[in-house]
């Protein structure tokens, strides 16, 4: 880490020294060996962080015998795809995928909307006692999930929502939007009031200000929320485990858990299953990453 | 929307301006809280009080809870394991808050402000995605993979160290009471670091590029710009990251469960795992609820202190 | 205008859950009576049996029960709606599931006070005493196996039947025949001989005994060692609280001290505190470890995955008592809509042909015809198990007596493996937790 800093520091002043305003700054920035050093350090760190994923990949295509005989760290002796096929069929992967997407997608969307509405009132509206209201909402993040589970089970049973995906969607919409409300409200409190004033002078209503002024500007942060909510919900295990008891309603992490028995586990299948379960979330992240990047350029152009 | 290129709030806003903001119909902002509040009451407030009730009962999780008043709490305050587990919470805060926030800040700045401007934009996004990947991996699977890396006899780490001739560095990572906690901390840093990177990079996108260009023309170096512009501008996100990570660190459960189950010899036990042991394996739901309640109160206190600091800092900024 | 749109959104959010609640409210009309079929799907002639278990598809039980499902469907004309569950899900949520109307008609469940015992005491499981009598299960199952079937106020061992076991499990010693030959040692018949064998390996620089301090194997080895000095009275006292248990005296004292001595002698690796059972098993499969003391649940996997060498088992030398019990049990929830079908299914799993299938795939059948057990490798295991059964030698598991004791034992034996505590300290630690736990139950 410290090398990054040192390099950056060394390069920085050198560049700052040359204030020849005429040269195009980007041309200037693209020269120099320092950038390669920083890049190498950043890539090395990334590679180090990927090691566990490499091990997963290694074991996803190993036969159980190969895994047991040669251990988890050897190269596969042959390409074995039955683990993937077994996982796919045994847990009905397409069905679980749909369930996971429906739940995570709904939560990502609903929780972002709820966060935006809450934060609009708290961060822009700056209503009285907002600090305490944000605190209260954050309670959803503070309560350990074990503490919620028995009451939620009871309430879900009373309302007939037990064993429905809707129960999980509602629960996570609340839990995730607590975080979203806090983040957006904090960000909105730095929002330039002059923009709001200008809009108000144009005769825009609150509702219009929200969607035509606040919403576009906060798009990068909203994209972060959508990504986080989707991925967090995607990986949630405990509440879906309790609330969704039919295989037809369950999500992918619960399905992966069914590969790990009382005393035995099926390591190659778990690796294969995790690999294909990871892909949708990664793809989702990569797609949304593009909207993140687009957010910057759009802002820069204006 | 034509006036986006406003200088940031700090530069222009004065107290007079703030007061000049239209105040009419302030009350209608409340309406925007209604959907959130209704859901919140159903999913959090009611269960919160139900849990409070359970914490005053003796209850195995099914059947009728038996009221015992504050017995669970008196028992809990005398329970050494619970208080000892908080010592490990401090370690978790270091591993899940302090280090990831600092490293994340630096990485985000380097990716966005340095590499992002010197290489194709895809380089920075690619690296960001890579740093974030551990957050996507289900924690149960991460536990198995790290188990293989850290296995003292056959694990990748020790095999590499031995091949390098560093036999004495090949430790019993998760098995020795002295190394287990630091090792869990390292894994937590690995898990956690991508989260601040993503948030901070999004935060940096809010910052007006003109500020940087102006500073650069003034001859400010990278590090000075980082301190004078980047840090103050992304302060809201910094608070959010620190507080949410602190909450997460205080109630961390999954990674402990899959890596060490609180062992060896309880050296990595944390309050949430302790609560879990009572909720499920021991079927002492009442006692588990009391643990969860005390843990929640502690989290609330920490959060209040935190948000007070944040509010004070916002006031100082004069926003 | 804007206000109205806003209002509608709020109303929508409020109504949505209510509307869905109303929809699903219509279907939960089953009252758990024997006749009540859960509504829309159960249209087939013979009805539908909703069945859950968590055995892997290619394990002994998975294979045998698949066959049982086929036979059941043929004979009764009913349809089996089978779902394979995550072990963790059943373990943690069975109480919740069975108190709702969404549960199965029959399911596999863990034996023990904290699981089947607790649910039976809350009236969530059907009393099977009469059915077991009627269908002859009481005669099919050996006495020590029946322990896990019967619960009196939630405590295992006596009282009415709430579950039906149909396979067994026990702890034995797996050994690598090739390594035994290589180092010129014989299968030991006494504990002293066992130590001699291990000395030979240690002298050659091989750690003789696989260990996994992070999970159940350490506690089971301790228990095996203690059982070498124990009798049936001790087991009853320890498991069912019939008498006080002195942790500072034999057999438990002997167990902890010998465990400690084995660590000191290098029989057990000192860096095994964080090892998981899976890694211990893999080290045996790949020929690194000459011996492991562990359960019959590995057997099927070893048969299919050990390819490079010959291996076998022998019962823990000198012990008449061994850790072991019935396997998991079939339970019929009180809310089951098809109890008669559930009984019929259990009965089919008890048939000799299904039991033989179980036995020929590495499981331990309880009601098989020996002539049907043709697989030679499986015979070896079944013979060893029958030897234990004939001696009335099943002593259950060390973590059974009190809820949450598993974690206590794991932590305690980690400190013996790490040599950070003396056996006396460890015994005090596990003794205190035992006494607290028992006091909590009584």
PDB file of C-alpha atoms in Angstrom, chain A residues 64-65 67-72 86 90 110 113-114 117 149-150 153 157 159-164 166 170 205 207-208 237-238 240-242 244-248 250 254 257-258 260-265 267, chain C residues 2 5-6 9 13 16-17 20-21 24 50 52 54 57-58 83-89 92-93 95-97 99-100 102-103 110-111 169 216 220 277-279 282 285-286 297-298 301 304-305 307 328 397:
ATOM      1  CA  UNK A  64     -14.647 -35.900  -6.602  1.00  0.00           C
ATOM      2  CA  UNK A  65     -12.003 -38.631  -6.749  1.00  0.00           C
ATOM      3  CA  UNK A  67     -10.231 -33.709  -5.531  1.00  0.00           C
ATOM      4  CA  UNK A  68      -9.964 -36.246  -2.720  1.00  0.00           C
ATOM      5  CA  UNK A  69      -6.869 -37.925  -4.090  1.00  0.00           C
ATOM      6  CA  UNK A  70      -4.834 -34.881  -5.003  1.00  0.00           C
ATOM      7  CA  UNK A  71      -6.241 -32.310  -2.631  1.00  0.00           C
ATOM      8  CA  UNK A  72      -7.883 -28.986  -3.360  1.00  0.00           C
ATOM      9  CA  UNK A  86     -25.198 -32.328 -11.214  1.00  0.00           C
ATOM     10  CA  UNK A  90     -30.117 -31.487  -8.580  1.00  0.00           C
ATOM     11  CA  UNK A 110     -37.959  -1.006  -4.218  1.00  0.00           C
ATOM     12  CA  UNK A 113     -37.028   4.048  -4.371  1.00  0.00           C
ATOM     13  CA  UNK A 114     -37.813   3.985  -0.658  1.00  0.00           C
ATOM     14  CA  UNK A 117     -38.055   9.143  -0.917  1.00  0.00           C
ATOM     15  CA  UNK A 149     -36.111 -14.013  12.941  1.00  0.00           C
ATOM     16  CA  UNK A 150     -38.617 -15.330  15.470  1.00  0.00           C
ATOM     17  CA  UNK A 153     -41.628 -15.664  11.374  1.00  0.00           C
ATOM     18  CA  UNK A 157     -47.416 -16.554   9.610  1.00  0.00           C
ATOM     19  CA  UNK A 159     -50.330 -12.299   7.653  1.00  0.00           C
ATOM     20  CA  UNK A 160     -50.144 -15.418   5.491  1.00  0.00           C
ATOM     21  CA  UNK A 161     -46.813 -14.337   4.042  1.00  0.00           C
ATOM     22  CA  UNK A 162     -44.800 -17.224   5.475  1.00  0.00           C
ATOM     23  CA  UNK A 163     -43.169 -19.232   2.707  1.00  0.00           C
ATOM     24  CA  UNK A 164     -43.803 -16.512   0.114  1.00  0.00           C
ATOM     25  CA  UNK A 166     -43.014 -11.398  -0.948  1.00  0.00           C
ATOM     26  CA  UNK A 170     -40.539  -6.740   2.075  1.00  0.00           C
ATOM     27  CA  UNK A 205     -43.338  21.333  -7.362  1.00  0.00           C
ATOM     28  CA  UNK A 207     -42.393  16.079  -6.688  1.00  0.00           C
ATOM     29  CA  UNK A 208     -40.964  17.573  -9.880  1.00  0.00           C
ATOM     30  CA  UNK A 237     -28.791 -16.736   3.513  1.00  0.00           C
ATOM     31  CA  UNK A 238     -30.354 -16.767   6.917  1.00  0.00           C
ATOM     32  CA  UNK A 240     -34.456 -16.832   3.122  1.00  0.00           C
ATOM     33  CA  UNK A 241     -33.511 -20.093   4.830  1.00  0.00           C
ATOM     34  CA  UNK A 242     -36.162 -19.516   7.463  1.00  0.00           C
ATOM     35  CA  UNK A 244     -38.729 -19.846   2.198  1.00  0.00           C
ATOM     36  CA  UNK A 245     -39.202 -23.485   2.994  1.00  0.00           C
ATOM     37  CA  UNK A 246     -40.375 -24.861  -0.348  1.00  0.00           C
ATOM     38  CA  UNK A 247     -37.743 -25.678  -2.912  1.00  0.00           C
ATOM     39  CA  UNK A 248     -39.919 -23.838  -5.437  1.00  0.00           C
ATOM     40  CA  UNK A 250     -35.875 -20.797  -2.541  1.00  0.00           C
ATOM     41  CA  UNK A 254     -29.998 -21.935   0.176  1.00  0.00           C
ATOM     42  CA  UNK A 257     -26.255 -25.124   1.376  1.00  0.00           C
ATOM     43  CA  UNK A 258     -28.163 -28.293   0.545  1.00  0.00           C
ATOM     44  CA  UNK A 260     -23.319 -29.500   2.588  1.00  0.00           C
ATOM     45  CA  UNK A 261     -24.671 -32.295   4.704  1.00  0.00           C
ATOM     46  CA  UNK A 262     -24.539 -33.146   8.375  1.00  0.00           C
ATOM     47  CA  UNK A 263     -21.027 -34.533   8.324  1.00  0.00           C
ATOM     48  CA  UNK A 264     -20.062 -34.765   4.694  1.00  0.00           C
ATOM     49  CA  UNK A 265     -19.805 -32.222   1.966  1.00  0.00           C
ATOM     50  CA  UNK A 267     -16.613 -29.998  -2.364  1.00  0.00           C
TER      51      UNK A 267
ATOM     52  CA  UNK C   2     -48.749  15.545  -7.740  1.00  0.00           C
ATOM     53  CA  UNK C   5     -50.122  10.512  -7.506  1.00  0.00           C
ATOM     54  CA  UNK C   6     -48.027  10.379  -4.435  1.00  0.00           C
ATOM     55  CA  UNK C   9     -48.207   5.135  -4.466  1.00  0.00           C
ATOM     56  CA  UNK C  13     -47.578  -0.118  -1.051  1.00  0.00           C
ATOM     57  CA  UNK C  16     -50.013  -4.999  -1.772  1.00  0.00           C
ATOM     58  CA  UNK C  17     -49.116  -7.141   1.227  1.00  0.00           C
ATOM     59  CA  UNK C  20     -51.433 -11.129  -1.120  1.00  0.00           C
ATOM     60  CA  UNK C  21     -52.186 -12.111   2.416  1.00  0.00           C
ATOM     61  CA  UNK C  24     -52.890 -17.108   0.395  1.00  0.00           C
ATOM     62  CA  UNK C  50     -45.024 -34.545   0.861  1.00  0.00           C
ATOM     63  CA  UNK C  52     -38.479 -34.133   2.895  1.00  0.00           C
ATOM     64  CA  UNK C  54     -31.486 -34.222   3.436  1.00  0.00           C
ATOM     65  CA  UNK C  57     -28.583 -38.368  -3.854  1.00  0.00           C
ATOM     66  CA  UNK C  58     -25.699 -40.815  -4.270  1.00  0.00           C
ATOM     67  CA  UNK C  83     -37.860 -32.196  -1.757  1.00  0.00           C
ATOM     68  CA  UNK C  84     -34.214 -32.479  -0.800  1.00  0.00           C
ATOM     69  CA  UNK C  85     -33.489 -30.000   1.976  1.00  0.00           C
ATOM     70  CA  UNK C  86     -30.407 -28.311   3.298  1.00  0.00           C
ATOM     71  CA  UNK C  87     -29.352 -29.968   6.555  1.00  0.00           C
ATOM     72  CA  UNK C  88     -28.996 -26.546   8.103  1.00  0.00           C
ATOM     73  CA  UNK C  89     -32.516 -25.592   7.139  1.00  0.00           C
ATOM     74  CA  UNK C  92     -32.603 -24.570  12.489  1.00  0.00           C
ATOM     75  CA  UNK C  93     -36.152 -24.148  11.296  1.00  0.00           C
ATOM     76  CA  UNK C  95     -39.864 -26.047  14.827  1.00  0.00           C
ATOM     77  CA  UNK C  96     -41.092 -23.102  12.793  1.00  0.00           C
ATOM     78  CA  UNK C  97     -41.948 -25.193   9.757  1.00  0.00           C
ATOM     79  CA  UNK C  99     -45.878 -25.143  13.628  1.00  0.00           C
ATOM     80  CA  UNK C 100     -47.101 -23.803  10.300  1.00  0.00           C
ATOM     81  CA  UNK C 102     -46.498 -25.486   5.150  1.00  0.00           C
ATOM     82  CA  UNK C 103     -44.681 -28.507   6.520  1.00  0.00           C
ATOM     83  CA  UNK C 110     -32.084 -35.405  13.718  1.00  0.00           C
ATOM     84  CA  UNK C 111     -32.363 -37.622  16.737  1.00  0.00           C
ATOM     85  CA  UNK C 169     -23.876 -45.489  12.468  1.00  0.00           C
ATOM     86  CA  UNK C 216     -16.414 -33.560  15.910  1.00  0.00           C
ATOM     87  CA  UNK C 220     -15.165 -38.633  19.484  1.00  0.00           C
ATOM     88  CA  UNK C 277     -13.319 -33.151   9.267  1.00  0.00           C
ATOM     89  CA  UNK C 278     -13.444 -32.817   5.482  1.00  0.00           C
ATOM     90  CA  UNK C 279      -9.691 -32.167   5.333  1.00  0.00           C
ATOM     91  CA  UNK C 282      -9.252 -36.076   2.275  1.00  0.00           C
ATOM     92  CA  UNK C 285      -8.252 -40.713   0.926  1.00  0.00           C
ATOM     93  CA  UNK C 286      -5.058 -39.438  -0.631  1.00  0.00           C
ATOM     94  CA  UNK C 297     -20.664 -42.098   7.412  1.00  0.00           C
ATOM     95  CA  UNK C 298     -17.329 -41.944   5.534  1.00  0.00           C
ATOM     96  CA  UNK C 301     -17.269 -42.131   0.072  1.00  0.00           C
ATOM     97  CA  UNK C 304     -15.893 -44.776  -4.295  1.00  0.00           C
ATOM     98  CA  UNK C 305     -13.003 -42.346  -3.947  1.00  0.00           C
ATOM     99  CA  UNK C 307      -8.399 -45.727  -5.771  1.00  0.00           C
ATOM    100  CA  UNK C 328     -31.430 -39.909  11.661  1.00  0.00           C
ATOM    101  CA  UNK C 397     -22.029 -39.430  21.237  1.00  0.00           C
TER     102      UNK C 397
END
